[in-house]
GROMACS .gro file of C-alpha atoms in nm:
model
  387
    1UNK     CA    1   0.468   9.552   1.066
    2UNK     CA    2   0.318   9.204   1.026
    3UNK     CA    3   0.096   9.328   0.742
    4UNK     CA    4   0.394   9.484   0.564
    5UNK     CA    5   0.585   9.158   0.603
    6UNK     CA    6   0.298   8.960   0.452
    7UNK     CA    7   0.281   9.206   0.162
    8UNK     CA    8   0.652   9.155   0.109
    9UNK     CA    9   0.614   8.776   0.107
   10UNK     CA   10   0.322   8.800  -0.137
   11UNK     CA   11   0.527   9.029  -0.359
   12UNK     CA   12   0.816   8.778  -0.361
   13UNK     CA   13   0.579   8.495  -0.450
   14UNK     CA   14   0.432   8.695  -0.738
   15UNK     CA   15   0.780   8.781  -0.867
   16UNK     CA   16   0.881   8.415  -0.843
   17UNK     CA   17   0.568   8.297  -1.028
   18UNK     CA   18   0.610   8.562  -1.301
   19UNK     CA   19   0.978   8.471  -1.330
   20UNK     CA   20   0.896   8.101  -1.354
   21UNK     CA   21   0.632   8.162  -1.620
   22UNK     CA   22   0.873   8.382  -1.816
   23UNK     CA   23   1.141   8.114  -1.791
   24UNK     CA   24   0.904   7.842  -1.915
   25UNK     CA   25   0.787   8.060  -2.204
   26UNK     CA   26   1.121   8.204  -2.306
   27UNK     CA   27   1.384   7.960  -2.182
   28UNK     CA   28   1.524   7.913  -2.534
   29UNK     CA   29   1.552   8.287  -2.583
   30UNK     CA   30   1.708   8.334  -2.239
   31UNK     CA   31   1.961   8.060  -2.301
   32UNK     CA   32   2.051   8.207  -2.638
   33UNK     CA   33   2.092   8.552  -2.484
   34UNK     CA   34   2.326   8.412  -2.219
   35UNK     CA   35   2.532   8.179  -2.436
   36UNK     CA   36   2.532   8.278  -2.804
   37UNK     CA   37   2.833   8.495  -2.898
   38UNK     CA   38   2.752   8.835  -3.045
   39UNK     CA   39   3.091   8.874  -3.210
   40UNK     CA   40   3.173   8.783  -3.568
   41UNK     CA   41   3.322   8.441  -3.634
   42UNK     CA   42   3.700   8.453  -3.639
   43UNK     CA   43   3.843   8.165  -3.846
   44UNK     CA   44   4.072   7.938  -3.648
   45UNK     CA   45   4.415   7.868  -3.789
   46UNK     CA   46   4.415   7.500  -3.892
   47UNK     CA   47   4.621   7.264  -3.683
   48UNK     CA   48   4.943   7.154  -3.847
   49UNK     CA   49   4.939   6.791  -3.958
   50UNK     CA   50   5.193   6.709  -3.687
   51UNK     CA   51   5.019   6.906  -3.410
   52UNK     CA   52   4.873   6.603  -3.234
   53UNK     CA   53   5.217   6.454  -3.184
   54UNK     CA   54   5.224   6.689  -2.885
   55UNK     CA   55   5.104   6.496  -2.575
   56UNK     CA   56   4.966   6.825  -2.437
   57UNK     CA   57   4.686   6.811  -2.695
   58UNK     CA   58   4.545   6.492  -2.544
   59UNK     CA   59   4.343   6.442  -2.226
   60UNK     CA   60   4.401   6.069  -2.262
   61UNK     CA   61   4.654   5.869  -2.461
   62UNK     CA   62   4.911   5.597  -2.393
   63UNK     CA   63   5.191   5.711  -2.167
   64UNK     CA   64   5.001   5.957  -1.946
   65UNK     CA   65   4.986   5.710  -1.659
   66UNK     CA   66   4.780   5.734  -1.340
   67UNK     CA   67   4.667   6.091  -1.409
   68UNK     CA   68   4.489   5.982  -1.729
   69UNK     CA   69   4.121   6.062  -1.657
   70UNK     CA   70   3.989   5.789  -1.886
   71UNK     CA   71   4.177   5.526  -1.685
   72UNK     CA   72   3.983   5.595  -1.368
   73UNK     CA   73   3.784   5.298  -1.236
   74UNK     CA   74   3.507   5.394  -0.992
   75UNK     CA   75   3.437   5.194  -0.679
   76UNK     CA   76   3.101   5.050  -0.586
   77UNK     CA   77   2.891   5.228  -0.327
   78UNK     CA   78   3.050   5.068  -0.023
   79UNK     CA   79   3.397   5.202  -0.116
   80UNK     CA   80   3.517   5.562  -0.121
   81UNK     CA   81   3.613   5.677  -0.471
   82UNK     CA   82   3.767   5.995  -0.604
   83UNK     CA   83   3.696   6.113  -0.957
   84UNK     CA   84   3.982   6.360  -0.952
   85UNK     CA   85   4.271   6.133  -0.862
   86UNK     CA   86   4.137   5.785  -0.912
   87UNK     CA   87   4.229   5.699  -0.551
   88UNK     CA   88   4.067   5.397  -0.386
   89UNK     CA   89   3.937   5.274  -0.721
   90UNK     CA   90   3.840   4.914  -0.773
   91UNK     CA   91   4.043   4.695  -1.005
   92UNK     CA   92   3.936   4.736  -1.366
   93UNK     CA   93   3.834   4.445  -1.584
   94UNK     CA   94   4.106   4.267  -1.780
   95UNK     CA   95   4.254   4.488  -2.050
   96UNK     CA   96   4.191   4.375  -2.408
   97UNK     CA   97   4.382   4.460  -2.724
   98UNK     CA   98   4.169   4.733  -2.877
   99UNK     CA   99   4.199   5.110  -2.911
  100UNK     CA  100   3.936   5.372  -2.831
  101UNK     CA  101   3.905   5.719  -2.984
  102UNK     CA  102   3.676   5.929  -2.761
  103UNK     CA  103   3.545   6.280  -2.843
  104UNK     CA  104   3.427   6.472  -2.537
  105UNK     CA  105   3.107   6.683  -2.530
  106UNK     CA  106   3.079   7.061  -2.507
  107UNK     CA  107   3.261   7.204  -2.207
  108UNK     CA  108   3.310   7.562  -2.335
  109UNK     CA  109   3.019   7.780  -2.221
  110UNK     CA  110   3.156   8.128  -2.286
  111UNK     CA  111   3.007   8.371  -2.538
  112UNK     CA  112   3.346   8.540  -2.585
  113UNK     CA  113   3.439   8.315  -2.879
  114UNK     CA  114   3.267   8.080  -3.120
  115UNK     CA  115   3.538   7.821  -3.059
  116UNK     CA  116   3.716   7.736  -2.736
  117UNK     CA  117   4.075   7.857  -2.725
  118UNK     CA  118   4.320   7.579  -2.647
  119UNK     CA  119   4.420   7.628  -2.285
  120UNK     CA  120   4.092   7.777  -2.160
  121UNK     CA  121   4.114   7.666  -1.797
  122UNK     CA  122   3.744   7.632  -1.719
  123UNK     CA  123   3.660   7.452  -2.043
  124UNK     CA  124   3.946   7.210  -1.991
  125UNK     CA  125   3.852   7.149  -1.627
  126UNK     CA  126   3.500   7.051  -1.733
  127UNK     CA  127   3.629   6.846  -2.026
  128UNK     CA  128   3.847   6.642  -1.790
  129UNK     CA  129   3.541   6.566  -1.577
  130UNK     CA  130   3.354   6.453  -1.888
  131UNK     CA  131   3.641   6.232  -2.003
  132UNK     CA  132   3.666   6.084  -1.653
  133UNK     CA  133   3.298   6.002  -1.631
  134UNK     CA  134   3.222   5.917  -1.994
  135UNK     CA  135   3.539   5.767  -2.144
  136UNK     CA  136   3.626   5.557  -1.837
  137UNK     CA  137   3.369   5.283  -1.920
  138UNK     CA  138   3.596   5.201  -2.214
  139UNK     CA  139   3.898   5.148  -1.988
  140UNK     CA  140   3.927   4.777  -2.065
  141UNK     CA  141   4.097   4.896  -2.386
  142UNK     CA  142   4.471   4.867  -2.427
  143UNK     CA  143   4.471   5.227  -2.557
  144UNK     CA  144   4.234   5.520  -2.501
  145UNK     CA  145   4.282   5.844  -2.697
  146UNK     CA  146   4.078   6.155  -2.613
  147UNK     CA  147   4.192   6.477  -2.783
  148UNK     CA  148   4.167   6.838  -2.684
  149UNK     CA  149   4.001   7.026  -2.968
  150UNK     CA  150   3.875   7.377  -3.031
  151UNK     CA  151   3.516   7.282  -2.970
  152UNK     CA  152   3.223   7.497  -3.073
  153UNK     CA  153   3.083   7.694  -2.781
  154UNK     CA  154   2.751   7.589  -2.626
  155UNK     CA  155   2.577   7.887  -2.787
  156UNK     CA  156   2.649   7.745  -3.134
  157UNK     CA  157   2.372   7.492  -3.068
  158UNK     CA  158   2.119   7.763  -2.981
  159UNK     CA  159   2.121   7.964  -3.303
  160UNK     CA  160   2.080   7.923  -3.678
  161UNK     CA  161   2.339   8.190  -3.747
  162UNK     CA  162   2.600   8.088  -4.009
  163UNK     CA  163   2.873   8.142  -3.750
  164UNK     CA  164   2.744   7.837  -3.563
  165UNK     CA  165   2.806   7.608  -3.860
  166UNK     CA  166   3.147   7.765  -3.914
  167UNK     CA  167   3.236   7.699  -3.552
  168UNK     CA  168   3.133   7.333  -3.581
  169UNK     CA  169   3.335   7.294  -3.901
  170UNK     CA  170   3.640   7.442  -3.727
  171UNK     CA  171   3.596   7.204  -3.432
  172UNK     CA  172   3.562   6.907  -3.665
  173UNK     CA  173   3.886   7.001  -3.845
  174UNK     CA  174   4.072   6.953  -3.515
  175UNK     CA  175   3.892   6.625  -3.444
  176UNK     CA  176   3.985   6.498  -3.789
  177UNK     CA  177   4.354   6.579  -3.737
  178UNK     CA  178   4.346   6.401  -3.402
  179UNK     CA  179   4.172   6.098  -3.552
  180UNK     CA  180   4.426   6.069  -3.834
  181UNK     CA  181   4.710   6.082  -3.582
  182UNK     CA  182   4.530   5.818  -3.372
  183UNK     CA  183   4.519   5.586  -3.674
  184UNK     CA  184   4.887   5.648  -3.749
  185UNK     CA  185   4.982   5.570  -3.389
  186UNK     CA  186   4.808   5.238  -3.333
  187UNK     CA  187   4.898   4.907  -3.493
  188UNK     CA  188   4.735   4.850  -3.829
  189UNK     CA  189   4.554   4.536  -3.711
  190UNK     CA  190   4.429   4.671  -3.376
  191UNK     CA  191   4.048   4.669  -3.346
  192UNK     CA  192   3.905   5.016  -3.284
  193UNK     CA  193   3.608   5.160  -3.096
  194UNK     CA  194   3.489   5.512  -3.174
  195UNK     CA  195   3.290   5.695  -2.907
  196UNK     CA  196   3.158   6.038  -2.821
  197UNK     CA  197   2.884   6.227  -2.646
  198UNK     CA  198   2.673   6.524  -2.757
  199UNK     CA  199   2.895   6.757  -2.966
  200UNK     CA  200   3.150   6.475  -2.961
  201UNK     CA  201   2.891   6.242  -3.117
  202UNK     CA  202   2.809   6.499  -3.384
  203UNK     CA  203   3.174   6.504  -3.489
  204UNK     CA  204   3.192   6.125  -3.462
  205UNK     CA  205   2.900   6.086  -3.703
  206UNK     CA  206   3.079   6.310  -3.953
  207UNK     CA  207   3.393   6.097  -3.915
  208UNK     CA  208   3.187   5.788  -3.989
  209UNK     CA  209   3.039   5.944  -4.303
  210UNK     CA  210   3.351   6.103  -4.442
  211UNK     CA  211   3.642   5.893  -4.317
  212UNK     CA  212   3.536   5.550  -4.195
  213UNK     CA  213   3.262   5.452  -4.441
  214UNK     CA  214   3.399   5.226  -4.716
  215UNK     CA  215   3.754   5.264  -4.581
  216UNK     CA  216   3.982   4.975  -4.475
  217UNK     CA  217   3.940   5.091  -4.115
  218UNK     CA  218   3.570   5.007  -4.130
  219UNK     CA  219   3.669   4.640  -4.126
  220UNK     CA  220   3.830   4.675  -3.783
  221UNK     CA  221   3.558   4.886  -3.624
  222UNK     CA  222   3.416   4.696  -3.329
  223UNK     CA  223   3.137   4.951  -3.271
  224UNK     CA  224   3.064   5.322  -3.271
  225UNK     CA  225   2.904   5.477  -2.962
  226UNK     CA  226   2.740   5.805  -3.067
  227UNK     CA  227   2.561   5.882  -2.740
  228UNK     CA  228   2.342   6.184  -2.669
  229UNK     CA  229   2.277   6.287  -3.029
  230UNK     CA  230   1.951   6.196  -3.212
  231UNK     CA  231   2.006   5.978  -3.520
  232UNK     CA  232   1.727   5.904  -3.766
  233UNK     CA  233   1.695   5.532  -3.835
  234UNK     CA  234   1.538   5.606  -4.173
  235UNK     CA  235   1.736   5.903  -4.301
  236UNK     CA  236   2.072   5.902  -4.119
  237UNK     CA  237   2.175   5.540  -4.074
  238UNK     CA  238   2.202   5.454  -4.446
  239UNK     CA  239   2.447   5.742  -4.492
  240UNK     CA  240   2.673   5.624  -4.210
  241UNK     CA  241   2.764   5.287  -4.357
  242UNK     CA  242   2.666   5.110  -4.034
  243UNK     CA  243   2.363   4.922  -3.911
  244UNK     CA  244   2.215   4.981  -3.570
  245UNK     CA  245   2.340   4.725  -3.317
  246UNK     CA  246   2.047   4.484  -3.304
  247UNK     CA  247   2.200   4.229  -3.066
  248UNK     CA  248   2.433   4.246  -2.768
  249UNK     CA  249   2.722   4.074  -2.946
  250UNK     CA  250   2.690   4.238  -3.288
  251UNK     CA  251   2.997   4.420  -3.418
  252UNK     CA  252   3.065   4.685  -3.682
  253UNK     CA  253   2.746   4.863  -3.577
  254UNK     CA  254   2.619   5.185  -3.418
  255UNK     CA  255   2.492   5.248  -3.063
  256UNK     CA  256   2.306   5.558  -2.943
  257UNK     CA  257   2.058   5.670  -2.678
  258UNK     CA  258   1.921   5.989  -2.521
  259UNK     CA  259   1.793   5.966  -2.164
  260UNK     CA  260   1.479   6.117  -2.010
  261UNK     CA  261   1.325   6.052  -1.669
  262UNK     CA  262   0.948   6.035  -1.636
  263UNK     CA  263   0.730   6.224  -1.675
  264UNK     CA  264   0.938   6.328  -1.976
  265UNK     CA  265   0.889   6.648  -2.171
  266UNK     CA  266   1.117   6.613  -2.474
  267UNK     CA  267   0.921   6.868  -2.679
  268UNK     CA  268   1.211   7.105  -2.740
  269UNK     CA  269   1.440   6.818  -2.845
  270UNK     CA  270   1.174   6.663  -3.068
  271UNK     CA  271   1.091   6.997  -3.232
  272UNK     CA  272   1.454   7.067  -3.309
  273UNK     CA  273   1.506   6.714  -3.438
  274UNK     CA  274   1.195   6.724  -3.658
  275UNK     CA  275   1.298   7.047  -3.831
  276UNK     CA  276   1.660   6.943  -3.884
  277UNK     CA  277   1.807   6.814  -4.209
  278UNK     CA  278   1.920   6.452  -4.210
  279UNK     CA  279   2.243   6.327  -4.360
  280UNK     CA  280   2.059   6.227  -4.679
  281UNK     CA  281   1.909   6.575  -4.724
  282UNK     CA  282   1.557   6.496  -4.599
  283UNK     CA  283   1.393   6.658  -4.299
  284UNK     CA  284   1.408   6.416  -4.008
  285UNK     CA  285   1.045   6.494  -3.924
  286UNK     CA  286   0.872   6.223  -3.724
  287UNK     CA  287   1.120   5.952  -3.821
  288UNK     CA  288   1.224   5.713  -3.547
  289UNK     CA  289   1.531   5.805  -3.343
  290UNK     CA  290   1.788   5.531  -3.291
  291UNK     CA  291   1.757   5.396  -2.936
  292UNK     CA  292   1.992   5.127  -2.814
  293UNK     CA  293   1.893   4.993  -2.475
  294UNK     CA  294   2.220   5.035  -2.280
  295UNK     CA  295   2.128   4.765  -2.028
  296UNK     CA  296   2.060   4.490  -2.283
  297UNK     CA  297   2.279   4.618  -2.568
  298UNK     CA  298   1.996   4.562  -2.816
  299UNK     CA  299   1.792   4.785  -3.046
  300UNK     CA  300   1.490   4.905  -2.847
  301UNK     CA  301   1.320   4.707  -2.576
  302UNK     CA  302   1.294   4.735  -2.201
  303UNK     CA  303   1.507   4.632  -1.904
  304UNK     CA  304   1.442   4.640  -1.530
  305UNK     CA  305   1.656   4.839  -1.289
  306UNK     CA  306   1.777   4.512  -1.136
  307UNK     CA  307   1.972   4.445  -1.458
  308UNK     CA  308   2.162   4.774  -1.431
  309UNK     CA  309   2.514   4.669  -1.334
  310UNK     CA  310   2.612   5.009  -1.199
  311UNK     CA  311   2.511   5.374  -1.228
  312UNK     CA  312   2.789   5.624  -1.167
  313UNK     CA  313   2.649   5.862  -0.905
  314UNK     CA  314   2.868   6.173  -0.864
  315UNK     CA  315   2.851   6.431  -0.591
  316UNK     CA  316   2.737   6.775  -0.700
  317UNK     CA  317   3.093   6.897  -0.753
  318UNK     CA  318   3.150   6.601  -0.988
  319UNK     CA  319   3.478   6.542  -0.801
  320UNK     CA  320   3.372   6.219  -0.630
  321UNK     CA  321   3.145   5.933  -0.728
  322UNK     CA  322   3.050   5.573  -0.683
  323UNK     CA  323   2.872   5.294  -0.868
  324UNK     CA  324   2.525   5.198  -0.748
  325UNK     CA  325   2.378   4.874  -0.877
  326UNK     CA  326   2.017   4.809  -0.971
  327UNK     CA  327   1.891   5.167  -0.943
  328UNK     CA  328   1.791   5.279  -1.296
  329UNK     CA  329   1.577   5.095  -1.555
  330UNK     CA  330   1.575   5.160  -1.930
  331UNK     CA  331   1.296   5.155  -2.189
  332UNK     CA  332   1.305   5.276  -2.549
  333UNK     CA  333   0.974   5.439  -2.640
  334UNK     CA  334   0.812   5.456  -2.984
  335UNK     CA  335   0.989   5.782  -3.070
  336UNK     CA  336   1.330   5.642  -2.992
  337UNK     CA  337   1.389   5.817  -2.660
  338UNK     CA  338   1.531   5.624  -2.365
  339UNK     CA  339   1.303   5.651  -2.062
  340UNK     CA  340   1.457   5.580  -1.722
  341UNK     CA  341   1.155   5.585  -1.490
  342UNK     CA  342   1.140   5.808  -1.182
  343UNK     CA  343   1.406   6.081  -1.181
  344UNK     CA  344   1.722   5.944  -1.014
  345UNK     CA  345   1.912   6.180  -0.787
  346UNK     CA  346   2.240   6.226  -0.976
  347UNK     CA  347   2.295   6.597  -0.920
  348UNK     CA  348   2.182   6.940  -1.028
  349UNK     CA  349   2.267   6.919  -1.398
  350UNK     CA  350   1.937   6.774  -1.518
  351UNK     CA  351   1.804   6.976  -1.811
  352UNK     CA  352   1.443   7.099  -1.847
  353UNK     CA  353   1.188   6.833  -1.932
  354UNK     CA  354   1.361   6.571  -1.713
  355UNK     CA  355   1.635   6.550  -1.974
  356UNK     CA  356   1.929   6.352  -1.831
  357UNK     CA  357   2.156   6.438  -2.123
  358UNK     CA  358   2.462   6.512  -1.908
  359UNK     CA  359   2.423   6.171  -1.741
  360UNK     CA  360   2.356   5.957  -2.053
  361UNK     CA  361   2.668   5.744  -2.004
  362UNK     CA  362   2.705   5.757  -1.621
  363UNK     CA  363   2.349   5.623  -1.585
  364UNK     CA  364   2.470   5.299  -1.744
  365UNK     CA  365   2.843   5.313  -1.669
  366UNK     CA  366   2.895   4.946  -1.581
  367UNK     CA  367   2.665   4.819  -1.856
  368UNK     CA  368   2.855   5.028  -2.110
  369UNK     CA  369   3.181   4.875  -1.990
  370UNK     CA  370   3.031   4.527  -2.016
  371UNK     CA  371   2.888   4.608  -2.360
  372UNK     CA  372   3.215   4.714  -2.519
  373UNK     CA  373   3.403   4.425  -2.358
  374UNK     CA  374   3.146   4.179  -2.493
  375UNK     CA  375   3.156   4.324  -2.845
  376UNK     CA  376   3.536   4.321  -2.852
  377UNK     CA  377   3.527   3.955  -2.753
  378UNK     CA  378   3.276   3.877  -3.029
  379UNK     CA  379   3.489   4.072  -3.278
  380UNK     CA  380   3.793   3.862  -3.187
  381UNK     CA  381   3.597   3.539  -3.225
  382UNK     CA  382   3.463   3.646  -3.565
  383UNK     CA  383   3.812   3.745  -3.679
  384UNK     CA  384   3.949   3.410  -3.561
  385UNK     CA  385   3.677   3.219  -3.742
  386UNK     CA  386   3.747   3.412  -4.060
  387UNK     CA  387   4.112   3.312  -4.045
   0.00000   0.00000   0.00000
């Protein structure tokens, strides 16, 4: 019996090793098999121009009140905090007169459709968590707007099929309608901050190219936070109409970073980036990726963990969380990736290669809040000096 048991254990070990090797060799293929829709792309009916007048199409907007996920203010580690209700939250920083338009990342994981149906319960549950954890650093704003939109499914980023591009175009059409309504709804002289993460950043970059660049609204843009999407300094930035934020108080500029713990293996991200077409039509190749150090607010550079004002550490359900000071450093490497030292324990959603993509903003929650507050202040001073 003991010999049979040992054979069984050995068999399990072999199966585990073979499975691990297969996963390492074919993880892209396995992910595509699990997430890429096999159905034909079904065109979405465009939103009516008045659709976003409906408060139900917004996760966050003025008037929602205490249930607005972007208005949650986490407590520091010695205080209980609740991501779902905002209970026991610390008092937020003073509210300033500026408006934020935030585009949430991909929360639709199904392969049933190329675009998320409005009202998909699981996608909207996850989206609310993202808005709570990623838009809340901007809660010193007088207004935060975060739309629901028929996002492209996760599988659209794992295939070169034409349906993927069609799905992204359909998602962007919703984002554009929401953005236009956002502009109509705020005062014409209110400073604006545009922000997004991952798929949200991809749509944000298109907004910058097609709507903001050379428009009157560019003059009131405090900053754009396109986090978690690689941007070529050489080939993308000139097409966006914005410079990279070089200093902590610069305004009218672009901020971006993509986080990896060490030892980092960003090979899959770098390969995809290198073979992708930039906004000016060139291959991005080995061009430098834009890396803003979120601790210092400057282009590139290094900062010690002691300067991190607060990392948002959630529990594994993402329903509770707290701010922990001084726990995560930040260093932009030569490629433009943000390295954060030893892997911090933030939960089970770390991607292969020590990729902390899901945690890009929570890693530097309090520094992001300080950054936007500082830039809004500088924007106001510059506007006052101009007058």
